[in-house]
Short mmCIF file of C-alpha atoms in Angstrom, two decimals:
data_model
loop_
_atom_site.label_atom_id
_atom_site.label_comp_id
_atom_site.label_asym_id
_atom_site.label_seq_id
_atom_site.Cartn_x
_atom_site.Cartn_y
_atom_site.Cartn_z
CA UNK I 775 78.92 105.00 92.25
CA UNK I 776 81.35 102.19 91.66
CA UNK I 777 80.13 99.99 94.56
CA UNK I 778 76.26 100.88 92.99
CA UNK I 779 77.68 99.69 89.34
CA UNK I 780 79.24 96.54 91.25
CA UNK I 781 76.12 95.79 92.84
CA UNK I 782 74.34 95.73 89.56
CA UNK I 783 76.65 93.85 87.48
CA UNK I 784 75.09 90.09 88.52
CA UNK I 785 71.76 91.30 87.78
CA UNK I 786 72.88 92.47 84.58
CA UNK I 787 74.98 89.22 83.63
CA UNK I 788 72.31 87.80 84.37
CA UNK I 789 69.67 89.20 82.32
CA UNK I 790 71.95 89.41 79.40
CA UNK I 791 72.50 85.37 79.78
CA UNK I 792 68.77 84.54 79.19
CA UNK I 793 68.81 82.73 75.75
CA UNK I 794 65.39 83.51 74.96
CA UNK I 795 65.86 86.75 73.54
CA UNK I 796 69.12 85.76 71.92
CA UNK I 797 67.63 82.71 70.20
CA UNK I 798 64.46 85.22 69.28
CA UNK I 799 66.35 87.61 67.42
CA UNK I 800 68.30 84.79 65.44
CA UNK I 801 65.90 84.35 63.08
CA UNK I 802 64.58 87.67 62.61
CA UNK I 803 68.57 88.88 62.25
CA UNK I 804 69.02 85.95 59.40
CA UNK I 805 65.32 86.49 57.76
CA UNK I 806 64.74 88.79 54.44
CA UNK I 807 65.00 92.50 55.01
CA UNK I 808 65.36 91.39 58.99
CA UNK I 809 67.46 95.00 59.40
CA UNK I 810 64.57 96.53 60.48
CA UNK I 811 62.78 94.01 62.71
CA UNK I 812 66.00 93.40 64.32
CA UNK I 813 66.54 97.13 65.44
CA UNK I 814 63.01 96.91 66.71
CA UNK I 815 63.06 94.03 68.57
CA UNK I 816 66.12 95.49 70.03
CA UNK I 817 64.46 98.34 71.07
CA UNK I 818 61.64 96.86 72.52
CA UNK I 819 64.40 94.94 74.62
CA UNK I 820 65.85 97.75 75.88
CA UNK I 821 63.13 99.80 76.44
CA UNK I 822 61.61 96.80 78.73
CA UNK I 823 64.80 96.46 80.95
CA UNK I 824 64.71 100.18 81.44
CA UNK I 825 60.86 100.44 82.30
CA UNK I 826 60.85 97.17 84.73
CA UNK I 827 64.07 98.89 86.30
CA UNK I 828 62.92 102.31 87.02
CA UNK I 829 59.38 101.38 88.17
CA UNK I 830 60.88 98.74 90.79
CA UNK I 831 63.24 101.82 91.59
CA UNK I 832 60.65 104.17 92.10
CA UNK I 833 58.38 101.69 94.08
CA UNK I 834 61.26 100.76 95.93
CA UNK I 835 62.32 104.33 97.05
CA UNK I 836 58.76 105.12 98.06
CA UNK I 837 58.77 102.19 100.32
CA UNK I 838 61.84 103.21 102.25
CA UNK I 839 61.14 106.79 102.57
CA UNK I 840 60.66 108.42 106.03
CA UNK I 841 61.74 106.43 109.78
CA UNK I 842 62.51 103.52 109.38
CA UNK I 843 63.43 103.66 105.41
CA UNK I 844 66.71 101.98 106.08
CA UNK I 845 65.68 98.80 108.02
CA UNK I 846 62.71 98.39 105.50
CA UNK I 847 65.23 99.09 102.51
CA UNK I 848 67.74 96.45 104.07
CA UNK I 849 64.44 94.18 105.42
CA UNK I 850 63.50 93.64 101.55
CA UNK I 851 67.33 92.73 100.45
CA UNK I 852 67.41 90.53 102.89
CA UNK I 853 64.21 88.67 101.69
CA UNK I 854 65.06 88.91 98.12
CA UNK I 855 68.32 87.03 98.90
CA UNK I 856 66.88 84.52 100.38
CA UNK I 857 64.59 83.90 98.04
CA UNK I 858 67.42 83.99 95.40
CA UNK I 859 68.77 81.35 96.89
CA UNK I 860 66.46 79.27 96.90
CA UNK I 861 65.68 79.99 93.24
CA UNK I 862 69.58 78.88 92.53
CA UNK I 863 69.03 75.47 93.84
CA UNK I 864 66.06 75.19 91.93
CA UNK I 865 67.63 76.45 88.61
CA UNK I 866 70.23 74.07 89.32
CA UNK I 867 67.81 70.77 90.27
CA UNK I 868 65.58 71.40 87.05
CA UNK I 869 68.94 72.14 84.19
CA UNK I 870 68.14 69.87 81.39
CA UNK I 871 70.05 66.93 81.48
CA UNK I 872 69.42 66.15 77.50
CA UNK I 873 69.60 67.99 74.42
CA UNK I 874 66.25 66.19 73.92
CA UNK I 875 64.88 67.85 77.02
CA UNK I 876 65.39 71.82 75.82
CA UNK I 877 62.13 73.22 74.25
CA UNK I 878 61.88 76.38 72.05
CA UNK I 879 58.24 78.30 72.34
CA UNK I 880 56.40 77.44 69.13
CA UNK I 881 55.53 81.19 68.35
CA UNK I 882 59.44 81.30 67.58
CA UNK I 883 58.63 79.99 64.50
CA UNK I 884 57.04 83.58 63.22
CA UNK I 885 59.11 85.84 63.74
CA UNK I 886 60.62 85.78 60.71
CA UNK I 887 57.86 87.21 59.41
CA UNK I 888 56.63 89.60 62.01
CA UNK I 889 56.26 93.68 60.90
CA UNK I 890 58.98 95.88 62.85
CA UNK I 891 56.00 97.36 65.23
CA UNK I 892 55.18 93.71 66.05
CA UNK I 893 59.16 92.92 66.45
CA UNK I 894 59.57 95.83 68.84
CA UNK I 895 56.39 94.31 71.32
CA UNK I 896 57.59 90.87 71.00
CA UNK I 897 61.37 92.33 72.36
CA UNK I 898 59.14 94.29 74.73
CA UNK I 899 57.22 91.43 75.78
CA UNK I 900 59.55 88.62 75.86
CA UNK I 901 61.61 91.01 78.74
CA UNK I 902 58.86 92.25 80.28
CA UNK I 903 56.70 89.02 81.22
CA UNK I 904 59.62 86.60 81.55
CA UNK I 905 59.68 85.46 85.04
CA UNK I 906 62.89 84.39 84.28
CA UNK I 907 64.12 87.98 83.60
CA UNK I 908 62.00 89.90 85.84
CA UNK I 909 63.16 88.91 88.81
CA UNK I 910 66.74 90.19 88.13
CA UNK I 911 65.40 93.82 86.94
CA UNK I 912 63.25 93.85 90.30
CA UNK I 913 66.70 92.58 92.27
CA UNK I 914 68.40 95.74 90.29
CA UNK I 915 65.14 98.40 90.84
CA UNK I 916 65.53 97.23 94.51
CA UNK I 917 69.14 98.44 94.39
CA UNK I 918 68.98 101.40 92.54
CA UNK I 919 65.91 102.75 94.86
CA UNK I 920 67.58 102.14 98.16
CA UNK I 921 70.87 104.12 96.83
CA UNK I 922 71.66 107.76 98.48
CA UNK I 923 73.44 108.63 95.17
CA UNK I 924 72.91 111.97 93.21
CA UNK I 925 70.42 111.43 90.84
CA UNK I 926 73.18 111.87 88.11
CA UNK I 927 75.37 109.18 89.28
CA UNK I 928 72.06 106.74 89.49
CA UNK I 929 70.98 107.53 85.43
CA UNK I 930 74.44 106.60 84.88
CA UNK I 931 74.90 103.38 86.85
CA UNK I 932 71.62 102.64 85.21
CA UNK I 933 72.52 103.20 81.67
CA UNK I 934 75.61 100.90 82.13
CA UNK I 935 73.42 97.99 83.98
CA UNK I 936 70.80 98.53 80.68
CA UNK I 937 73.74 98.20 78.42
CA UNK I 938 75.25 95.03 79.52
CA UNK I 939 71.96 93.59 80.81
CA UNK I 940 70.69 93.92 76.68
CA UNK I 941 74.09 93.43 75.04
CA UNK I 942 73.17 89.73 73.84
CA UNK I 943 70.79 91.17 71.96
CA UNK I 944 71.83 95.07 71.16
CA UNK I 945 75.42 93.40 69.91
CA UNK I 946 74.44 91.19 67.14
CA UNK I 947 71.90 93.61 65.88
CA UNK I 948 74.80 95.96 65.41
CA UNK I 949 77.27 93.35 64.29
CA UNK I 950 74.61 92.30 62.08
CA UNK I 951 74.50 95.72 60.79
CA UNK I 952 77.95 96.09 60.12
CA UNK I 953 79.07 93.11 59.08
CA UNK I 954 76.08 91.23 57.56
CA UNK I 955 75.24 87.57 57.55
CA UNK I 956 79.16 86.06 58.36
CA UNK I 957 77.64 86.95 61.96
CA UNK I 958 75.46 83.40 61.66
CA UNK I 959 78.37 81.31 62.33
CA UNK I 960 79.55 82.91 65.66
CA UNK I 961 75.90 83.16 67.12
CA UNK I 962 74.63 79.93 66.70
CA UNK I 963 77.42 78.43 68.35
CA UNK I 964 76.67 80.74 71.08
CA UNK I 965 72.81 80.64 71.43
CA UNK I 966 73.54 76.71 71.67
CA UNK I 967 75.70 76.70 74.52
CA UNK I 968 73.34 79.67 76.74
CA UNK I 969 70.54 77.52 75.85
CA UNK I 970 72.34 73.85 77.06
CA UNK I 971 73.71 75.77 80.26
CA UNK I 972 71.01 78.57 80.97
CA UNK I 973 69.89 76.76 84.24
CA UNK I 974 73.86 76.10 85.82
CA UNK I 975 74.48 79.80 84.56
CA UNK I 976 71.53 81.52 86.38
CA UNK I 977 71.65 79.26 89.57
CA UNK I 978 75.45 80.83 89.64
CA UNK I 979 74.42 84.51 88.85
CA UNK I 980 71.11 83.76 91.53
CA UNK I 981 73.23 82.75 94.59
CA UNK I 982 75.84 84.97 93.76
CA UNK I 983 72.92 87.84 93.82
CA UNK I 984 71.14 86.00 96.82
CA UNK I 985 74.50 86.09 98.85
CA UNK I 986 75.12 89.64 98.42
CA UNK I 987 71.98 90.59 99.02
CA UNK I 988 71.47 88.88 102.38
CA UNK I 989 74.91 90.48 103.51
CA UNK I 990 73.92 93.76 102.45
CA UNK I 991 70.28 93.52 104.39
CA UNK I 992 71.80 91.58 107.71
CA UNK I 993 74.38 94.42 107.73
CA UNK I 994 71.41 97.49 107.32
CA UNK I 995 69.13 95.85 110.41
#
């Protein structure tokens, strides 16, 4: 289980560094009576990494099911790493290279407003269509379908990966929560920095991912 949890961690760190979602739930944190949009946007977070990683899963342990499971299983890691790699050197050829080159999406500018059942499918929807995310919760389905681990130790290595792969988000929600408003001054400086150094951070996390996984598939051919 450890070496599954291990396995997981980069795609994890690496969801969990996407400032999108972290800049998102800024304002709705900080806007009037934002408690409950917060906790639903939250949600909707959390329930996205979860779906995107079990589907993947499940698709991924049909496909390696029956002769020749294994070499298909390791076949697909092996092409995923690749093309992780070569997703880290383009991460890292297009990072901004000026403040005046970051862009936040326009529709940011609602969500202070948004109802809770619109907050929790934005948090859905900004997980669960971001190229940028998805490919690290298919890297992680890929992972968790090709493991030979009891279904108990899988829900559990899953459940951790969910936790730290939403924690950006989950954590000031709940620090919000607790502490109230004081939380503005440690988050912005935050969301500032994942949003100057999202592309060097995700290049990292990529070829880290893409080198694992092309060791793991070249060792199961």
């Amino acid at each position: 289980m450890l070496e599954l949890i291990a396995e997981l961690v980069p795609q994890a760190i690496g969801m969990a560094a996407s400032p999108l979602p972290l800049i998102a739930v800024l304002p709705i944190i900080l806007s009037p009576n934002g408690r409950g949009r917060s906790i639903a946007f939250a949600a909707g977070r959390v329930l996205a990494v979860l779906a995107t990683v079990l589907a993947v899963a499940a698709l991924s342990d049909a496909a390696t099911q029956g002769s020749g499971g294994t070499r298909l299983g390791a076949a697909i890691r092996l092409l995923l790493g690749v093309a992780f790699v070569v997703l880290a050197l383009s991460k890292f050829r297009s990072r901004p290279k000026s403040e005046a080159e970051q862009k936040t999406p326009g529709w940011m500018q609602a969500l202070d407003g948004m109802k809770p059942a619109k907050a929790l499918r934005t948090g859905f929807l900004v997980t669960a269509i971001n190229p940028k995310e998805l490919i690290f919760g298919i890297a992680a389905g890929v992972v968790i379908g090709s493991s030979s681990l009891p279904p108990g130790m899988v829900s559990a290595a899953v459940l951790i990966y969910t936790g730290i792969a939403t924690i950006t988000v989950v954590g000031p929600v709940v620090a919000y929560i607790i502490i109230g408003t004081p939380v503005r001054r440690v988050l912005e400086p935050v969301r500032t920095w994942l949003d100057r150094y999202y592309n060097v951070i995700i290049a990292a996390v990529l070829a880290i991912i893409g080198a694992v996984m092309i060791g793991k598939g070249v060792a199961g051919l």
